[in-house]
mmCIF file of N, CA and C in Angstrom:
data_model
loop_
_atom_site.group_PDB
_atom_site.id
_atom_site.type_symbol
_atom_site.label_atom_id
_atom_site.label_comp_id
_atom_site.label_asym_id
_atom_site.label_seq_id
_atom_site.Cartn_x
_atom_site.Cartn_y
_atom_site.Cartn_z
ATOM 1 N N UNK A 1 47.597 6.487 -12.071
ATOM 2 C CA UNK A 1 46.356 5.969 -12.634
ATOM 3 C C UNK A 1 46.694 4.750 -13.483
ATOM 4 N N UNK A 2 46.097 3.915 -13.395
ATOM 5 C CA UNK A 2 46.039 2.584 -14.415
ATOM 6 C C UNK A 2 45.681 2.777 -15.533
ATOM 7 N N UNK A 3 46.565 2.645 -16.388
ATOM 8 C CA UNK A 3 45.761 2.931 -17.823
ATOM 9 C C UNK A 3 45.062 1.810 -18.316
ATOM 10 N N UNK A 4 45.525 0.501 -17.930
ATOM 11 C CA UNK A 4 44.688 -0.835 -18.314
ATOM 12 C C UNK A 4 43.563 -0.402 -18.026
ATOM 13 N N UNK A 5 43.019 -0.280 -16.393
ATOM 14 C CA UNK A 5 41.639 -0.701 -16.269
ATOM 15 C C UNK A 5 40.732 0.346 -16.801
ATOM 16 N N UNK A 6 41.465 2.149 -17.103
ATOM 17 C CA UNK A 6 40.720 3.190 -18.035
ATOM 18 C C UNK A 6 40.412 2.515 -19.355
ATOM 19 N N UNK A 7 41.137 1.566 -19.900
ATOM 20 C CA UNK A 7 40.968 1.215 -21.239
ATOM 21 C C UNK A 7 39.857 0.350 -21.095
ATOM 22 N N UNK A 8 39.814 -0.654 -19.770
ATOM 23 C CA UNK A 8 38.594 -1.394 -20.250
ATOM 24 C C UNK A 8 37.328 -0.938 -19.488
ATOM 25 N N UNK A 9 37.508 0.107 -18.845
ATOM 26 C CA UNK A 9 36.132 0.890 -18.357
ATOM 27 C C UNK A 9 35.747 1.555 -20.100
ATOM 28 N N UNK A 10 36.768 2.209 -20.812
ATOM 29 C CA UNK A 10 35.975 2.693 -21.721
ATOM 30 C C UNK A 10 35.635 1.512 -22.579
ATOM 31 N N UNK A 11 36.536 0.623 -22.941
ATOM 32 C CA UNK A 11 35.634 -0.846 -23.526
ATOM 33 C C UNK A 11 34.416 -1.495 -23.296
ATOM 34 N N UNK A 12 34.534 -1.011 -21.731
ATOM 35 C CA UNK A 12 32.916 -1.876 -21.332
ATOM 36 C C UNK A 12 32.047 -0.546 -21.503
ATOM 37 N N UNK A 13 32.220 0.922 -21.415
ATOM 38 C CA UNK A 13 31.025 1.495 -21.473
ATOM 39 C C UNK A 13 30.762 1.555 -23.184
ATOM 40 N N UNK A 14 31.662 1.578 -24.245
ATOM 41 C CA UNK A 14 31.009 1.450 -25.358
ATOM 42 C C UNK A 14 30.429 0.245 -25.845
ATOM 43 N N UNK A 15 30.905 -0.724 -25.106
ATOM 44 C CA UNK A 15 30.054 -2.385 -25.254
ATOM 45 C C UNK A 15 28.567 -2.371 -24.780
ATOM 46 N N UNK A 16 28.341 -1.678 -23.788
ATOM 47 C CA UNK A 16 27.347 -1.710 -22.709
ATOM 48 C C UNK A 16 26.313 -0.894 -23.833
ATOM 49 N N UNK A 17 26.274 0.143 -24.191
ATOM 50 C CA UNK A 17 25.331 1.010 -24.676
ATOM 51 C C UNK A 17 24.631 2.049 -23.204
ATOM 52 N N UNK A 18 25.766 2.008 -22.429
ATOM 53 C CA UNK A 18 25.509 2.948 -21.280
ATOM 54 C C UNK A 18 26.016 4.402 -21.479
ATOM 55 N N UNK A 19 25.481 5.332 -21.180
ATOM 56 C CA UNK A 19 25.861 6.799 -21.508
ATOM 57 C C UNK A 19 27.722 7.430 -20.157
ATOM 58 N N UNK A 20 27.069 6.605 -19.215
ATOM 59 C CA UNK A 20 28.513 6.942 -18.290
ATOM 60 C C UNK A 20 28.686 5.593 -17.649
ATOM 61 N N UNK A 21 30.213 5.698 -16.923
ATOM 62 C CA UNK A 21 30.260 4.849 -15.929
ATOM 63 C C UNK A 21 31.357 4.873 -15.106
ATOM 64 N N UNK A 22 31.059 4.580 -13.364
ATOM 65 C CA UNK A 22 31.794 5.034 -12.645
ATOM 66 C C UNK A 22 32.354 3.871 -12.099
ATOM 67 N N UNK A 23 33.582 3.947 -11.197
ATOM 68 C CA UNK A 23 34.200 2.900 -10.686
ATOM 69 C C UNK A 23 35.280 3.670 -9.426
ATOM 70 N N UNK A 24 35.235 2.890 -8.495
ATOM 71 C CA UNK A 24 35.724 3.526 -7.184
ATOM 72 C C UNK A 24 35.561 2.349 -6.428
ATOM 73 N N UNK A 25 37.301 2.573 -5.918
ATOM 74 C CA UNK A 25 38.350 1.261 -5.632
ATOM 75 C C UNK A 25 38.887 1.761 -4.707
ATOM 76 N N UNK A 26 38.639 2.206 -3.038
ATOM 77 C CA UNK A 26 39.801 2.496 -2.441
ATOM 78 C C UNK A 26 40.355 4.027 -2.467
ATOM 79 N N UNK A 27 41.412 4.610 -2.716
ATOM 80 C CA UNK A 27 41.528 5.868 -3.329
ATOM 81 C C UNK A 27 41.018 6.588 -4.948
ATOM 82 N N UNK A 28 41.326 5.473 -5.749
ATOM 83 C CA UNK A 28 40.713 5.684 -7.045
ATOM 84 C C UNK A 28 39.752 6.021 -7.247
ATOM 85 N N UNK A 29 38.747 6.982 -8.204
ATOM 86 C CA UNK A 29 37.296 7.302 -7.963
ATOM 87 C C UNK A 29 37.673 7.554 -9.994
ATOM 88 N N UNK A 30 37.008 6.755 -10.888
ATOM 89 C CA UNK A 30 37.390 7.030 -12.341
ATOM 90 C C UNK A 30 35.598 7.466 -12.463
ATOM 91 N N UNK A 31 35.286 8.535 -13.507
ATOM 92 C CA UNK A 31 34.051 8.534 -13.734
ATOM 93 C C UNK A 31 33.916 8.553 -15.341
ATOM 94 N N UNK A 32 33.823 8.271 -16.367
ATOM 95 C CA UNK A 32 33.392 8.292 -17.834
ATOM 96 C C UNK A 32 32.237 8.375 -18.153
ATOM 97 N N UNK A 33 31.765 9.572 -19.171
ATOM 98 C CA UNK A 33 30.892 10.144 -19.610
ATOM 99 C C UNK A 33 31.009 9.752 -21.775
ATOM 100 N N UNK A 34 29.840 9.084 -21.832
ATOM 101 C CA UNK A 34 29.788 9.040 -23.537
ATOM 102 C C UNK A 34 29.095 10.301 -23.634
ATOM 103 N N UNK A 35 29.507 11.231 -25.232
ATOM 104 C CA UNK A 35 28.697 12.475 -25.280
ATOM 105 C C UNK A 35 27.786 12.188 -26.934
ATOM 106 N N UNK A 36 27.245 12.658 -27.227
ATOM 107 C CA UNK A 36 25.909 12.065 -27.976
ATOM 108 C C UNK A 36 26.747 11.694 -28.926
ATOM 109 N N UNK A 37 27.869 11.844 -29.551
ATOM 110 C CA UNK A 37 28.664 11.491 -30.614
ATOM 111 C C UNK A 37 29.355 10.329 -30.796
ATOM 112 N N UNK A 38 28.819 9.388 -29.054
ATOM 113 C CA UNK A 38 29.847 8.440 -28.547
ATOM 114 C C UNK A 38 31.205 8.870 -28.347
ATOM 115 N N UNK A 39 31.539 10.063 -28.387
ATOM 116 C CA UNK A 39 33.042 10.180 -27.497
ATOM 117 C C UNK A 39 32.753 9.822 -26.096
ATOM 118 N N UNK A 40 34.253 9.243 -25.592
ATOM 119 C CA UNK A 40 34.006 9.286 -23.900
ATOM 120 C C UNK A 40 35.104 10.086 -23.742
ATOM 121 N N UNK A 41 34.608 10.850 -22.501
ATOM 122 C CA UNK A 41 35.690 11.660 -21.494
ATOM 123 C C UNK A 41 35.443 11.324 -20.184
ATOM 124 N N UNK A 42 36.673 11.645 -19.547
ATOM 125 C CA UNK A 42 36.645 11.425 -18.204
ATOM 126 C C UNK A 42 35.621 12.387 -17.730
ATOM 127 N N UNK A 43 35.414 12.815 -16.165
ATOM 128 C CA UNK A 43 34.801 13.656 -15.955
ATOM 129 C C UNK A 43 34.764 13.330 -14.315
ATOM 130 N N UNK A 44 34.556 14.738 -13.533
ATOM 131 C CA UNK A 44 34.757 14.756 -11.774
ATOM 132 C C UNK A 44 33.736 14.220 -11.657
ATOM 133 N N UNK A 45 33.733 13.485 -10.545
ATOM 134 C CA UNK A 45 32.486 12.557 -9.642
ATOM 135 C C UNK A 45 31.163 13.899 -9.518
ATOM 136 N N UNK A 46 30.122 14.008 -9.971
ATOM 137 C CA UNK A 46 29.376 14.813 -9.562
ATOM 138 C C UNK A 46 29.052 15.239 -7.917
ATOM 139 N N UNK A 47 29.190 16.669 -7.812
ATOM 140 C CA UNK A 47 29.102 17.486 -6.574
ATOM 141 C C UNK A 47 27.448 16.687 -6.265
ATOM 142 N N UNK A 48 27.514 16.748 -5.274
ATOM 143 C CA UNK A 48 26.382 16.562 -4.473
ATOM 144 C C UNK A 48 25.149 17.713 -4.171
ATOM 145 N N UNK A 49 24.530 17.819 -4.831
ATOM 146 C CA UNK A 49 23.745 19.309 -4.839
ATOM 147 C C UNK A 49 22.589 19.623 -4.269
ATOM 148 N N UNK A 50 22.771 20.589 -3.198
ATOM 149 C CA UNK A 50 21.828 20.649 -1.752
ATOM 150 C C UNK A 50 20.868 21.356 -2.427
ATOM 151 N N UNK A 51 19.509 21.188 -2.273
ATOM 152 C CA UNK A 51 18.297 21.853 -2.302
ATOM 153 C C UNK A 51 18.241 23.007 -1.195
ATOM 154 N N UNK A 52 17.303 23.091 -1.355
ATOM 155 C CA UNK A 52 17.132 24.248 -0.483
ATOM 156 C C UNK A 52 16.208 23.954 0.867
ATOM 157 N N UNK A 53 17.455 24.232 1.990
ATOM 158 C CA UNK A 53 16.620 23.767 3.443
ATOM 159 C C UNK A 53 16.376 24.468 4.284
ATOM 160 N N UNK A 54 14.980 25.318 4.544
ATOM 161 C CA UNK A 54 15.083 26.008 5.383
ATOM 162 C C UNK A 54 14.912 25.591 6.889
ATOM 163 N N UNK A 55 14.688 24.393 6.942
ATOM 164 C CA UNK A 55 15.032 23.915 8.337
ATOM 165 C C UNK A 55 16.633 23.648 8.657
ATOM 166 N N UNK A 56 17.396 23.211 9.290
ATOM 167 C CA UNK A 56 18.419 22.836 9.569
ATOM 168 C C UNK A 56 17.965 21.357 9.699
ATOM 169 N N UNK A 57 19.187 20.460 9.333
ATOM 170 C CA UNK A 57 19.285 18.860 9.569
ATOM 171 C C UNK A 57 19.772 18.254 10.757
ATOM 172 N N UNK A 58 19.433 17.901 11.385
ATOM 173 C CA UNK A 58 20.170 17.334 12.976
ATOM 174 C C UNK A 58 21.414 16.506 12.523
ATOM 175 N N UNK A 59 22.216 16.236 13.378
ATOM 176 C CA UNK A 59 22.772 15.112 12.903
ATOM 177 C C UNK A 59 22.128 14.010 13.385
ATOM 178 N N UNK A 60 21.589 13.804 14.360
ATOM 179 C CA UNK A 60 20.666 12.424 14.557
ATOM 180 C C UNK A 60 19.522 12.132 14.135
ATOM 181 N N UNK A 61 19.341 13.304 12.576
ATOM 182 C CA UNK A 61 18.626 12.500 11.672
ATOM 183 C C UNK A 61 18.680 11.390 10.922
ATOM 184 N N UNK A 62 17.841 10.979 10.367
ATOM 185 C CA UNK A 62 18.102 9.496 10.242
ATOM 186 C C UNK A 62 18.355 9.951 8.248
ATOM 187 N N UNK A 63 19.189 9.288 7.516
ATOM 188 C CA UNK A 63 19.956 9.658 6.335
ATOM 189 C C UNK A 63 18.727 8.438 5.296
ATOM 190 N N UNK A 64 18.375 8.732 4.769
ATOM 191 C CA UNK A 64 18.190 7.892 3.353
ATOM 192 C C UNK A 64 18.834 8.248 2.337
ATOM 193 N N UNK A 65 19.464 7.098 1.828
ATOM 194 C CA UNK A 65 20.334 7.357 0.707
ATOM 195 C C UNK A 65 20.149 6.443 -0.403
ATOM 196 N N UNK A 66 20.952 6.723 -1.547
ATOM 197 C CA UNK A 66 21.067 6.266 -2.577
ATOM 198 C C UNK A 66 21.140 4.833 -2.758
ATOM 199 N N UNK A 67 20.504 4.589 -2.785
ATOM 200 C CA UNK A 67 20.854 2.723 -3.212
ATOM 201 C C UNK A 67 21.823 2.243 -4.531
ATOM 202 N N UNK A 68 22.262 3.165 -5.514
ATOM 203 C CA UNK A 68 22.527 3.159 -6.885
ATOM 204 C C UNK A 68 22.902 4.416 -7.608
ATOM 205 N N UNK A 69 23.672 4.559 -8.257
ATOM 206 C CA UNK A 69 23.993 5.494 -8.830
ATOM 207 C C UNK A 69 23.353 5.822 -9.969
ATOM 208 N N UNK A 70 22.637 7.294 -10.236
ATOM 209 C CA UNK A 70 21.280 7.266 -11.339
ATOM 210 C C UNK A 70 20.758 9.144 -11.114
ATOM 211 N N UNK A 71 20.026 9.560 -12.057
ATOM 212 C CA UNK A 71 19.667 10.332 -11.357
ATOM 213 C C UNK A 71 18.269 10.262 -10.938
ATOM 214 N N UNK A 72 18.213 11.437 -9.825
ATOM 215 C CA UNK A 72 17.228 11.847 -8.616
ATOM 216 C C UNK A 72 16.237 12.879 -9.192
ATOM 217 N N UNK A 73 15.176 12.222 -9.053
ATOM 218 C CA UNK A 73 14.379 12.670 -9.302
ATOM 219 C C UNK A 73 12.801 13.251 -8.043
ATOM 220 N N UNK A 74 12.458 14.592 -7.627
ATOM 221 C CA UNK A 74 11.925 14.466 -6.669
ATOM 222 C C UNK A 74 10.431 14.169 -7.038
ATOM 223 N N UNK A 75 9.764 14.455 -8.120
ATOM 224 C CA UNK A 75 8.399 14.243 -8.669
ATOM 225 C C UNK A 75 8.164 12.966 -9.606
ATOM 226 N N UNK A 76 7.037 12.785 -9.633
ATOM 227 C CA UNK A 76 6.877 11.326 -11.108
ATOM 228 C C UNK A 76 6.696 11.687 -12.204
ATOM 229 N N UNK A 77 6.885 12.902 -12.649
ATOM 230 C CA UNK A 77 7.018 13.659 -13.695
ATOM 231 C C UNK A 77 7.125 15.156 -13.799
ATOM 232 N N UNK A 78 7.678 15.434 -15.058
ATOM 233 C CA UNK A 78 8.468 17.245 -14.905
ATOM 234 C C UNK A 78 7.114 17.997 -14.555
ATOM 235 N N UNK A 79 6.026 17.758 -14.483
ATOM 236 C CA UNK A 79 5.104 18.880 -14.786
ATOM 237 C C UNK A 79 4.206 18.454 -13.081
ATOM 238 N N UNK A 80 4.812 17.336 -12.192
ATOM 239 C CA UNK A 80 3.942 16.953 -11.354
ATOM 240 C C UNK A 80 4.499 17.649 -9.958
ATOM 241 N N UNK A 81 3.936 17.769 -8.975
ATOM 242 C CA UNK A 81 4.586 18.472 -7.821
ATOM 243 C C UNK A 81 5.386 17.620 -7.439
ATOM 244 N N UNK A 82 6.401 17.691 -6.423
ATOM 245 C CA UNK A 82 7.135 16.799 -5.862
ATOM 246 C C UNK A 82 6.343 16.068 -4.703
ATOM 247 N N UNK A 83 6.959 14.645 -4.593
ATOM 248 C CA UNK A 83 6.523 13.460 -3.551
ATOM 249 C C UNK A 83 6.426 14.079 -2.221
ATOM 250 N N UNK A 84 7.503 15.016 -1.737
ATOM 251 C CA UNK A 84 7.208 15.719 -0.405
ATOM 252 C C UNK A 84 8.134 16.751 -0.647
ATOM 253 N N UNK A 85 7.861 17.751 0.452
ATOM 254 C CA UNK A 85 8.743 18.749 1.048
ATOM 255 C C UNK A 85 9.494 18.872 1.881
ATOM 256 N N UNK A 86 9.756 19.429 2.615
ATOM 257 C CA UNK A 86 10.626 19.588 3.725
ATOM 258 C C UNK A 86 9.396 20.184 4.997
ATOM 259 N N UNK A 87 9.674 19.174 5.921
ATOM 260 C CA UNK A 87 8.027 19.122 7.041
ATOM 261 C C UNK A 87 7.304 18.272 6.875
ATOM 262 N N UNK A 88 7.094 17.413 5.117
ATOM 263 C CA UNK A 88 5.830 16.890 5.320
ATOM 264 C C UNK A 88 6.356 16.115 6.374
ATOM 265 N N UNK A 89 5.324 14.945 6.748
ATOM 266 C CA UNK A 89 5.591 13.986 7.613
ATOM 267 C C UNK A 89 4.808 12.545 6.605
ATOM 268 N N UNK A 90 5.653 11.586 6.781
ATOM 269 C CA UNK A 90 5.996 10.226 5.711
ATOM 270 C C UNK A 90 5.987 9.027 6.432
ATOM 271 N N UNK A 91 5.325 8.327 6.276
ATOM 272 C CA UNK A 91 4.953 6.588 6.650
ATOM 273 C C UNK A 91 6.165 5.741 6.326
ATOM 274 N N UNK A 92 6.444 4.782 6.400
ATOM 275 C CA UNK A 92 7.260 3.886 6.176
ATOM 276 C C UNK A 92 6.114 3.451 4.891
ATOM 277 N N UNK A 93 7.528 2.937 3.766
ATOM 278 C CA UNK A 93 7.106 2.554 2.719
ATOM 279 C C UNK A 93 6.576 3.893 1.378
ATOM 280 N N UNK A 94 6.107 4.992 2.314
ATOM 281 C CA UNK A 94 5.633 5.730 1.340
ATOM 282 C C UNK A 94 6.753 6.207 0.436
ATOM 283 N N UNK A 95 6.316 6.223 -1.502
ATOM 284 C CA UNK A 95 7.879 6.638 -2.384
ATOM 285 C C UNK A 95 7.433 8.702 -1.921
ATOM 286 N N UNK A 96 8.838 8.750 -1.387
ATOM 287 C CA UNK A 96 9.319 10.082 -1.695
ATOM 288 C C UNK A 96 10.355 10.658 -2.513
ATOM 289 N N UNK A 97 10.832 10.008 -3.308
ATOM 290 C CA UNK A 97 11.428 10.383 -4.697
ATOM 291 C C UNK A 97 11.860 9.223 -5.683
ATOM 292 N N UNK A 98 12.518 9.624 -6.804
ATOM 293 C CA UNK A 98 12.388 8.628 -7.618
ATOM 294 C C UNK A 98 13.901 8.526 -8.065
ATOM 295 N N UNK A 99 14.678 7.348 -8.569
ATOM 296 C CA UNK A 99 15.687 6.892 -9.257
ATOM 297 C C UNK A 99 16.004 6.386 -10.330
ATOM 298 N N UNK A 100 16.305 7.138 -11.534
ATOM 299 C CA UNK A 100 16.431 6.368 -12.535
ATOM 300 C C UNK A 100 17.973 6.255 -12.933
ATOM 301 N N UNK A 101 17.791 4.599 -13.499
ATOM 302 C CA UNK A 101 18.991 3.915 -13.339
ATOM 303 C C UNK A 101 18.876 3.184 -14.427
ATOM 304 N N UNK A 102 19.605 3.067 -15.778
ATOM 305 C CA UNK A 102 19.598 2.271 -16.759
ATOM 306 C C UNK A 102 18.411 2.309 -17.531
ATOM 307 N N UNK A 103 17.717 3.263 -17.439
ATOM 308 C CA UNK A 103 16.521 3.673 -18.220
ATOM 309 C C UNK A 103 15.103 2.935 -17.230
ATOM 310 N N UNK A 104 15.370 2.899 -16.307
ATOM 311 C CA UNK A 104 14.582 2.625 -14.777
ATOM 312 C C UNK A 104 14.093 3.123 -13.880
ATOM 313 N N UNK A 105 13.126 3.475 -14.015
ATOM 314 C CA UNK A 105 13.052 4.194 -12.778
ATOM 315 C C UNK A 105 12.511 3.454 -11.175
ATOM 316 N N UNK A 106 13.168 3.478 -10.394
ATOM 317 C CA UNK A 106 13.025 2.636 -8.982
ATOM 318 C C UNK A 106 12.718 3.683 -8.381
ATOM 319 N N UNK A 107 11.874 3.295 -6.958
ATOM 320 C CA UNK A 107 11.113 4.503 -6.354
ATOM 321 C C UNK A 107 12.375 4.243 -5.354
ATOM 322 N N UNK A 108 11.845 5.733 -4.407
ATOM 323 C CA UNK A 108 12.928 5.805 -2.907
ATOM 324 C C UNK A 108 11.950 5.928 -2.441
ATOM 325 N N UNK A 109 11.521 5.166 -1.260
ATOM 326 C CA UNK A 109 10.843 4.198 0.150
ATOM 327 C C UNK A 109 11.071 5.260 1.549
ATOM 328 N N UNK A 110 10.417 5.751 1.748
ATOM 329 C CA UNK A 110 10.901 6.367 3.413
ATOM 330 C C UNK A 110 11.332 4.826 4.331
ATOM 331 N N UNK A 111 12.219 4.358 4.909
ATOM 332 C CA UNK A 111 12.241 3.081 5.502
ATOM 333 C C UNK A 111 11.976 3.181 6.843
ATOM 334 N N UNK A 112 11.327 4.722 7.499
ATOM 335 C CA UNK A 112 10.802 4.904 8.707
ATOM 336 C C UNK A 112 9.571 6.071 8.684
ATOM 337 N N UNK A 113 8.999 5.216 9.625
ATOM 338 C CA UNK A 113 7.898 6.946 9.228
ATOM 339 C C UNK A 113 8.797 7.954 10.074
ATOM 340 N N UNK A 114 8.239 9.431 9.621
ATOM 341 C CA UNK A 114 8.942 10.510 10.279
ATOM 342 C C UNK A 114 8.733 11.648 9.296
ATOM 343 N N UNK A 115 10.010 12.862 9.750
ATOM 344 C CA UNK A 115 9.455 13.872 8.711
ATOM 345 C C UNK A 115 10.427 14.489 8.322
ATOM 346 N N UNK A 116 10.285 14.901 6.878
ATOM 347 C CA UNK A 116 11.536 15.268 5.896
ATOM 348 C C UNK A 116 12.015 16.289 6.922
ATOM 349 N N UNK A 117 13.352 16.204 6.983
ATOM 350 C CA UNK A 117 14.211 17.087 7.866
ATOM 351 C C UNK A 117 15.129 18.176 6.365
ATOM 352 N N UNK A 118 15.240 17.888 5.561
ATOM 353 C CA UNK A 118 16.036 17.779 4.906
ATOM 354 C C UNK A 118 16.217 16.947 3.288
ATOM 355 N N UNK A 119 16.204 18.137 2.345
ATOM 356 C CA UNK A 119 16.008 17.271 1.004
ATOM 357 C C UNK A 119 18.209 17.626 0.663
ATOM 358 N N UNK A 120 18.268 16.538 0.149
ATOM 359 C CA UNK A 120 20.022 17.001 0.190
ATOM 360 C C UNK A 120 20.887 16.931 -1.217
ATOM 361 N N UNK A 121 19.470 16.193 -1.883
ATOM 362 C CA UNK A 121 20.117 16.344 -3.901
ATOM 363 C C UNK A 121 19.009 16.834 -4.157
ATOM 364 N N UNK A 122 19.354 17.530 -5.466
ATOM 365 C CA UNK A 122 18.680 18.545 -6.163
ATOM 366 C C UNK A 122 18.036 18.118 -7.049
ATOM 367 N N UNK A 123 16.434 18.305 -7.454
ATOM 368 C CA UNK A 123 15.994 17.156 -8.928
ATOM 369 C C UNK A 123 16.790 17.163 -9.916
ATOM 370 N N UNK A 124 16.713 16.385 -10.526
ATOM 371 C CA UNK A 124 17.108 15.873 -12.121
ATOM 372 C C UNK A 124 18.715 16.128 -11.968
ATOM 373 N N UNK A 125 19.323 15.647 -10.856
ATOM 374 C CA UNK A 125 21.068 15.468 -10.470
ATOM 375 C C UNK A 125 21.023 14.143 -10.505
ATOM 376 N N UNK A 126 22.686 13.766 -10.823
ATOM 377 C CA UNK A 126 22.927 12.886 -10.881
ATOM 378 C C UNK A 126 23.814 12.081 -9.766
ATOM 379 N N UNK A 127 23.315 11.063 -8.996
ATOM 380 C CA UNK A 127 23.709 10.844 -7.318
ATOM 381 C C UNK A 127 24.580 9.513 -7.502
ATOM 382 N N UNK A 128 25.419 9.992 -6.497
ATOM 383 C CA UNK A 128 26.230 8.029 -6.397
ATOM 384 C C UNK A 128 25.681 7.342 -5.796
ATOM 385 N N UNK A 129 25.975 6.350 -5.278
ATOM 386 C CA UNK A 129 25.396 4.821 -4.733
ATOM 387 C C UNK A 129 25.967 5.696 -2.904
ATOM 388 N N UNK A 130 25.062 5.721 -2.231
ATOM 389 C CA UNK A 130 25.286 6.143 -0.814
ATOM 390 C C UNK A 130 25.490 7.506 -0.657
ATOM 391 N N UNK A 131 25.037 7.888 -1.455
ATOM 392 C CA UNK A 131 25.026 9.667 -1.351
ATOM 393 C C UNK A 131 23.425 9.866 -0.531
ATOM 394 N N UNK A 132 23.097 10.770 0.187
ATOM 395 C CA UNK A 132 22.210 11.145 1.110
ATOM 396 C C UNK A 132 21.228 11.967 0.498
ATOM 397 N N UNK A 133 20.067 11.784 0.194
ATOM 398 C CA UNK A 133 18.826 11.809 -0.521
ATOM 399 C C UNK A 133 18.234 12.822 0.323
ATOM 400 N N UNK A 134 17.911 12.421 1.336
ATOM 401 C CA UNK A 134 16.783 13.133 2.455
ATOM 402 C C UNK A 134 17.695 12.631 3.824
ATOM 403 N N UNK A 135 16.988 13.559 5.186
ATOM 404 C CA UNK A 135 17.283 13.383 5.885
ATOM 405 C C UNK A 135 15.732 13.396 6.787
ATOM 406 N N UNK A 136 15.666 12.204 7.517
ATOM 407 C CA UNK A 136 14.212 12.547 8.015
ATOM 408 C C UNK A 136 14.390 12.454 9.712
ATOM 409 N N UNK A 137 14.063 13.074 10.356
ATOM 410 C CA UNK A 137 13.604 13.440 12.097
ATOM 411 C C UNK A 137 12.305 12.370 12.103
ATOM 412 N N UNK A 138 12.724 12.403 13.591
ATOM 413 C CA UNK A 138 11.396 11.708 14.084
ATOM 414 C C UNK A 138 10.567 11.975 14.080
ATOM 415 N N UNK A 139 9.269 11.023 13.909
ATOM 416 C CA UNK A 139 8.111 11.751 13.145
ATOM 417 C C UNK A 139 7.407 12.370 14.674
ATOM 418 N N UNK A 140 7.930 11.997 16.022
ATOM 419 C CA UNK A 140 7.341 12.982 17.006
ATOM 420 C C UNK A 140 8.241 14.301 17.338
ATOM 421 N N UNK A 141 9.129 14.357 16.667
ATOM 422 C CA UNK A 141 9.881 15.917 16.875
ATOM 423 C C UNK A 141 9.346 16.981 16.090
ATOM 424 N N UNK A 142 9.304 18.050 17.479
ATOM 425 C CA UNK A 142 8.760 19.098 16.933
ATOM 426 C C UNK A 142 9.163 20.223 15.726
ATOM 427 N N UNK A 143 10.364 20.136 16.257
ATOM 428 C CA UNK A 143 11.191 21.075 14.819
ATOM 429 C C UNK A 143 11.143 21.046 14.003
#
């Protein structure tokens, strides 16, 4: 491990006023976590955490993923139902979940119509940049 570039990942996350920050180079994967006290610790890349699917996912479903590392959010608020389920069926463009990123929240876009095959992070987790969100089937398949 490099201890230089650990030193200036933790330099830039206490400069930044960011709570974590990740960096992944090749084999390297460093993740740093500030804890309300401003300590930083290292910490494992967060598991990827499957919802619950009672359909099965094809593999020639089509993957929407993470654009950014942030967490996933499936509703527009704690008390609101979620954007979809697993079955609905989704337009292009319509938001089916949400991303917040730097105190941001950016919507997630179905970028095809079709139908949730598959929800694959869990609300209020925290996702990397290309981690797999949903998985959606064609919106004429029956399954």
């Amino acid at each position: 491990m490099d201890d230089a570039l650990v030193d200036r990942l933790v330099a830039l996350l206490h400069a930044s006023g960011l709570r974590e920050i990740e960096f992944e180079e090749g084999e390297v994967h460093i993740r740093l976590v500030k804890d309300g006290k401003g300590t930083v610790r290292p910490e494992a890349p967060a598991p990827q955490a499957a919802a619950s699917a009672p359909e099965p996912a094809s593999p020639q479903d089509h993957p929407i993923v993470a654009g950014l590392t942030g967490t996933f959010y499936r509703s527009p608020s704690p008390d609101a139902p979620p954007f979809v389920e697993i079955g609905d069926r989704v337009e292009e463009g319509q938001t089916i979940g949400l991303l917040e990123a730097m105190k941001m929240l950016n919507p997630i876009e179905a970028d095809r119509a079709g139908r949730i095959a598959a929800i694959a992070a869990g609300n209020d987790t925290l996702v990397t940049r290309g981690a797999v969100l949903f998985r959606l089937a064609a919106a004429d398949d029956p399954s």
